[in-house]
Amino acid sequence: MGGRIDQRELRRRAIDGVRDEVEAFGSGAPDSRLIRRDGLLAAVAPASPERSVFNSVVYEDGGVLAAELDALAASYDEAGVRAWTVWVPDEDREAAALLDSRGHLLDAAPRAMAMELEDVGPELETPSGVEAVAGDPATAAELNDRAYGYGPDGFRGALAQSTAIRWLFASDGEGALCCVGAIDVGDDCCVTGVATPPEHRGRGLASWLLRLLLGEARERGHTTATLQATKLGAPIYERLGFADHGFIEMWELRR
């Protein structure tokens, strides 16, 4: 068993995982695209013009972000996108102030969470009548839209085709009840797209399915898992062993 991973490294991995999510968001539909600059990546998803999470920007260099803001705004306008966001690590107050001065509003501040996979606990009891199966992005998109109350311009618009995200489902034999997604980022497993529609909540499906996914990641040689947690999802992740490593803010511009 190796040594413990430094807390700063866990935070770095949690924040870096957002870049790979943005890469998936910018390649999940036929008319989506990615804008690449040194130290900056932006996803443009015209099929989801009102959903800024799919039309989002990550950066490594605040100077590049400042220099590219006008061009980014023009690209989103030309694509018919009416809401886009910039992911800002909580320590970067300079970028937050810049975006605030340019009309962006703080829309959300998900918790950057991480864990070492050697800390994963025992498998959870399988909920009655379900099994874990691999699945397709269309089914995952439909589950996420139902879970988050989105219309067809949500996940179904932005993630209509295969991306780097691998999907795992809880199925009752007639259909999928819950899903979790994962992106391999080096030896980190970036968790994304965890979704349980309201009618299937309260059965422990997401916890059970995510624990299976983490175990599989550990068996493949991954050492950590990271994610961005909503207020609703954070308690589930904490029970599985994830810990807070700050926030990464979403600064949205909506036309």
Short mmCIF file of C-alpha atoms in Angstrom, two decimals:
data_model
loop_
_atom_site.label_atom_id
_atom_site.label_comp_id
_atom_site.label_asym_id
_atom_site.label_seq_id
_atom_site.Cartn_x
_atom_site.Cartn_y
_atom_site.Cartn_z
CA MET A 1 0.00 0.00 0.00
CA GLY A 2 1.48 3.36 -1.02
CA GLY A 3 1.84 6.52 1.01
CA ARG A 4 -0.98 8.95 1.57
CA ILE A 5 -1.67 11.52 -1.14
CA ASP A 6 -1.07 15.14 -0.17
CA GLN A 7 -4.24 17.15 0.49
CA ARG A 8 -3.16 19.79 -2.03
CA GLU A 9 -2.83 17.09 -4.66
CA LEU A 10 -6.32 15.80 -3.90
CA ARG A 11 -7.69 19.33 -4.34
CA ARG A 12 -5.78 19.74 -7.60
CA ARG A 13 -7.23 16.52 -8.95
CA ALA A 14 -10.76 17.51 -7.91
CA ILE A 15 -10.47 20.80 -9.76
CA ASP A 16 -8.65 19.38 -12.78
CA GLY A 17 -11.45 16.85 -13.29
CA VAL A 18 -13.71 19.70 -14.36
CA ARG A 19 -11.60 20.14 -17.48
CA ASP A 20 -12.37 16.60 -18.59
CA GLU A 21 -16.07 17.14 -17.96
CA VAL A 22 -15.94 20.27 -20.13
CA GLU A 23 -14.18 18.23 -22.82
CA ALA A 24 -17.06 15.74 -22.74
CA PHE A 25 -19.68 18.51 -22.81
CA GLY A 26 -18.06 19.97 -25.92
CA SER A 27 -18.03 16.64 -27.78
CA GLY A 28 -21.38 15.12 -26.84
CA ALA A 29 -23.54 16.30 -29.75
CA PRO A 30 -23.02 16.65 -33.52
CA ASP A 31 -23.07 20.46 -33.46
CA SER A 32 -21.03 20.89 -30.27
CA ARG A 33 -17.41 22.00 -30.37
CA LEU A 34 -14.45 22.86 -28.19
CA ILE A 35 -12.48 26.10 -28.13
CA ARG A 36 -8.86 25.48 -27.16
CA ARG A 37 -6.34 28.09 -26.13
CA ASP A 38 -3.13 27.71 -24.14
CA GLY A 39 -4.38 27.42 -20.58
CA LEU A 40 -8.10 27.54 -21.49
CA LEU A 41 -10.81 25.17 -22.74
CA ALA A 42 -14.42 26.04 -23.56
CA ALA A 43 -17.35 23.83 -24.55
CA VAL A 44 -19.96 25.20 -26.95
CA ALA A 45 -23.20 23.15 -27.03
CA PRO A 46 -25.83 24.90 -29.21
CA ALA A 47 -28.34 22.09 -28.61
CA SER A 48 -28.51 23.22 -24.95
CA PRO A 49 -28.59 27.01 -25.34
CA GLU A 50 -30.09 27.72 -21.89
CA ARG A 51 -27.89 25.29 -19.90
CA SER A 52 -24.66 26.98 -18.94
CA VAL A 53 -23.16 23.85 -17.41
CA PHE A 54 -22.76 22.45 -20.95
CA ASN A 55 -21.52 25.79 -22.28
CA SER A 56 -18.69 26.26 -19.84
CA VAL A 57 -15.11 27.43 -19.62
CA VAL A 58 -12.16 26.18 -17.58
CA TYR A 59 -8.82 27.93 -17.42
CA GLU A 60 -5.36 27.53 -15.97
CA ASP A 61 -4.14 31.07 -16.59
CA GLY A 62 -6.29 34.01 -15.45
CA GLY A 63 -4.51 36.26 -17.93
CA VAL A 64 -5.61 34.06 -20.83
CA LEU A 65 -9.17 34.11 -19.49
CA ALA A 66 -9.16 37.91 -19.36
CA ALA A 67 -7.73 38.18 -22.87
CA GLU A 68 -10.25 35.71 -24.33
CA LEU A 69 -13.49 36.86 -22.64
CA ASP A 70 -14.68 39.01 -25.55
CA ALA A 71 -13.92 36.29 -28.09
CA LEU A 72 -15.67 33.70 -25.94
CA ALA A 73 -18.77 35.87 -25.63
CA ALA A 74 -18.82 36.35 -29.40
CA SER A 75 -18.49 32.59 -30.00
CA TYR A 76 -21.40 31.81 -27.69
CA ASP A 77 -23.53 34.56 -29.27
CA GLU A 78 -22.80 33.26 -32.76
CA ALA A 79 -23.80 29.73 -31.68
CA GLY A 80 -27.13 30.97 -30.27
CA VAL A 81 -26.10 30.09 -26.72
CA ARG A 82 -27.92 32.29 -24.21
CA ALA A 83 -26.19 31.13 -21.00
CA TRP A 84 -22.56 30.18 -20.41
CA THR A 85 -20.39 29.89 -17.33
CA VAL A 86 -16.78 30.05 -16.19
CA TRP A 87 -15.53 27.61 -13.54
CA VAL A 88 -13.46 29.55 -10.98
CA PRO A 89 -11.51 27.91 -8.13
CA ASP A 90 -12.46 29.53 -4.84
CA GLU A 91 -9.02 31.05 -4.23
CA ASP A 92 -9.01 33.00 -7.50
CA ARG A 93 -10.71 36.22 -6.38
CA GLU A 94 -9.15 38.18 -9.23
CA ALA A 95 -10.95 36.12 -11.89
CA ALA A 96 -14.19 36.27 -9.89
CA ALA A 97 -13.96 40.06 -9.68
CA LEU A 98 -13.26 40.31 -13.41
CA LEU A 99 -16.27 38.19 -14.30
CA ASP A 100 -18.47 40.14 -11.89
CA SER A 101 -17.42 43.38 -13.58
CA ARG A 102 -18.35 41.88 -16.96
CA GLY A 103 -21.90 40.97 -15.98
CA HIS A 104 -21.42 37.37 -14.86
CA LEU A 105 -23.33 36.28 -11.75
CA LEU A 106 -22.30 33.65 -9.20
CA ASP A 107 -24.75 30.89 -10.09
CA ALA A 108 -23.46 27.98 -7.98
CA ALA A 109 -20.48 26.83 -5.93
CA PRO A 110 -20.23 23.04 -6.02
CA ARG A 111 -17.98 21.39 -3.48
CA ALA A 112 -14.76 19.95 -4.86
CA MET A 113 -14.55 16.51 -3.25
CA ALA A 114 -11.95 13.75 -3.40
CA MET A 115 -10.98 10.49 -1.78
CA GLU A 116 -8.22 7.91 -1.93
CA LEU A 117 -9.62 4.68 -3.30
CA GLU A 118 -7.76 2.58 -0.76
CA ASP A 119 -10.24 4.07 1.73
CA VAL A 120 -13.31 2.68 -0.05
CA GLY A 121 -15.37 0.68 2.41
CA PRO A 122 -17.08 -2.68 1.89
CA GLU A 123 -19.64 -3.10 -0.86
CA LEU A 124 -23.15 -2.05 0.05
CA GLU A 125 -26.10 -4.40 0.07
CA THR A 126 -27.70 -4.65 -3.34
CA PRO A 127 -31.13 -2.99 -3.35
CA SER A 128 -33.95 -5.45 -3.93
CA GLY A 129 -34.73 -6.31 -7.53
CA VAL A 130 -31.90 -4.42 -9.25
CA GLU A 131 -28.63 -5.18 -10.96
CA ALA A 132 -25.75 -3.07 -12.25
CA VAL A 133 -25.39 -2.87 -16.03
CA ALA A 134 -23.33 -0.81 -18.45
CA GLY A 135 -25.34 1.52 -20.63
CA ASP A 136 -25.56 4.13 -23.32
CA PRO A 137 -25.33 7.94 -23.17
CA ALA A 138 -28.92 8.45 -24.36
CA THR A 139 -30.34 6.57 -21.38
CA ALA A 140 -28.00 8.42 -19.00
CA ALA A 141 -29.06 11.75 -20.49
CA GLU A 142 -32.74 10.93 -20.07
CA LEU A 143 -32.21 9.93 -16.42
CA ASN A 144 -30.27 13.11 -15.68
CA ASP A 145 -32.92 15.30 -17.29
CA ARG A 146 -35.62 13.65 -15.19
CA ALA A 147 -33.52 13.92 -12.03
CA TYR A 148 -32.77 17.62 -12.51
CA GLY A 149 -36.04 18.68 -14.09
CA TYR A 150 -34.52 19.58 -17.47
CA GLY A 151 -36.32 19.49 -20.78
CA PRO A 152 -34.99 17.96 -24.01
CA ASP A 153 -32.48 20.82 -24.34
CA GLY A 154 -30.65 19.57 -21.23
CA PHE A 155 -28.55 16.42 -21.08
CA ARG A 156 -30.44 14.91 -24.02
CA GLY A 157 -29.32 17.82 -26.18
CA ALA A 158 -25.74 18.09 -24.95
CA LEU A 159 -24.85 14.41 -24.42
CA ALA A 160 -26.59 12.71 -27.33
CA GLN A 161 -23.54 10.67 -28.40
CA SER A 162 -20.65 8.81 -26.85
CA THR A 163 -17.96 10.77 -25.02
CA ALA A 164 -15.16 9.89 -22.60
CA ILE A 165 -17.84 9.27 -19.94
CA ARG A 166 -18.48 5.60 -19.13
CA TRP A 167 -21.96 4.95 -17.74
CA LEU A 168 -23.15 2.44 -15.16
CA PHE A 169 -26.86 1.89 -14.43
CA ALA A 170 -29.03 0.34 -11.77
CA SER A 171 -31.66 -1.63 -13.68
CA ASP A 172 -34.76 -3.53 -12.58
CA GLY A 173 -34.81 -5.57 -15.80
CA GLU A 174 -37.39 -3.29 -17.41
CA GLY A 175 -35.45 -0.06 -17.43
CA ALA A 176 -32.73 2.04 -15.84
CA LEU A 177 -33.53 3.57 -12.44
CA CYS A 178 -30.28 5.41 -11.64
CA CYS A 179 -26.93 6.14 -13.27
CA VAL A 180 -23.39 7.20 -12.49
CA GLY A 181 -20.71 8.26 -14.95
CA ALA A 182 -16.93 8.22 -14.77
CA ILE A 183 -14.05 9.68 -16.77
CA ASP A 184 -10.55 8.24 -16.45
CA VAL A 185 -8.11 11.10 -15.81
CA GLY A 186 -4.69 9.52 -15.37
CA ASP A 187 -5.01 7.44 -12.20
CA ASP A 188 -8.00 9.48 -11.01
CA CYS A 189 -11.63 8.50 -11.54
CA CYS A 190 -13.66 11.66 -12.17
CA VAL A 191 -17.27 10.96 -11.20
CA THR A 192 -20.00 12.79 -13.09
CA GLY A 193 -23.68 12.56 -14.06
CA VAL A 194 -24.93 10.89 -10.87
CA ALA A 195 -28.71 10.88 -11.24
CA THR A 196 -31.74 9.27 -9.64
CA PRO A 197 -35.18 10.49 -10.79
CA PRO A 198 -37.51 11.48 -7.92
CA GLU A 199 -39.69 8.37 -8.17
CA HIS A 200 -36.71 6.08 -7.49
CA ARG A 201 -35.09 7.96 -4.61
CA GLY A 202 -34.91 6.66 -1.06
CA ARG A 203 -33.72 3.16 -1.97
CA GLY A 204 -29.97 3.80 -1.76
CA LEU A 205 -29.50 3.24 -5.49
CA ALA A 206 -26.96 6.00 -6.09
CA SER A 207 -24.82 5.06 -3.08
CA TRP A 208 -24.82 1.38 -4.06
CA LEU A 209 -24.04 2.07 -7.70
CA LEU A 210 -21.31 4.59 -6.94
CA ARG A 211 -19.65 2.20 -4.49
CA LEU A 212 -19.53 -0.42 -7.26
CA LEU A 213 -18.02 2.10 -9.66
CA LEU A 214 -15.35 3.10 -7.14
CA GLY A 215 -14.45 -0.52 -6.52
CA GLU A 216 -14.08 -1.14 -10.25
CA ALA A 217 -11.88 1.97 -10.56
CA ARG A 218 -9.62 0.72 -7.77
CA GLU A 219 -9.34 -2.67 -9.47
CA ARG A 220 -8.25 -0.93 -12.69
CA GLY A 221 -5.38 0.73 -10.80
CA HIS A 222 -6.86 4.13 -10.04
CA THR A 223 -5.70 5.69 -6.78
CA THR A 224 -8.25 8.49 -6.31
CA ALA A 225 -11.78 9.53 -7.16
CA THR A 226 -12.99 13.12 -7.47
CA LEU A 227 -16.23 14.96 -8.18
CA GLN A 228 -18.10 18.24 -7.93
CA ALA A 229 -20.95 17.89 -5.45
CA THR A 230 -24.29 19.65 -5.39
CA LYS A 231 -25.95 20.35 -2.04
CA LEU A 232 -28.26 17.37 -2.63
CA GLY A 233 -25.49 14.94 -3.52
CA ALA A 234 -22.81 15.90 -1.00
CA PRO A 235 -24.14 13.81 1.93
CA ILE A 236 -24.16 10.68 -0.25
CA TYR A 237 -20.54 11.21 -1.20
CA GLU A 238 -19.45 11.97 2.36
CA ARG A 239 -20.86 8.65 3.53
CA LEU A 240 -18.78 6.87 0.90
CA GLY A 241 -15.57 8.57 2.08
CA PHE A 242 -15.28 11.72 -0.04
CA ALA A 243 -14.00 14.84 1.73
CA ASP A 244 -14.27 18.53 0.95
CA HIS A 245 -11.37 20.29 -0.74
CA GLY A 246 -12.92 23.70 -1.22
CA PHE A 247 -15.30 25.01 -3.84
CA ILE A 248 -15.20 25.72 -7.54
CA GLU A 249 -17.59 28.51 -8.44
CA MET A 250 -19.71 28.84 -11.56
CA TRP A 251 -19.90 32.42 -12.84
CA GLU A 252 -22.72 32.57 -15.38
CA LEU A 253 -23.54 35.11 -18.07
CA ARG A 254 -27.15 34.86 -19.23
CA ARG A 255 -28.54 36.90 -22.13
#
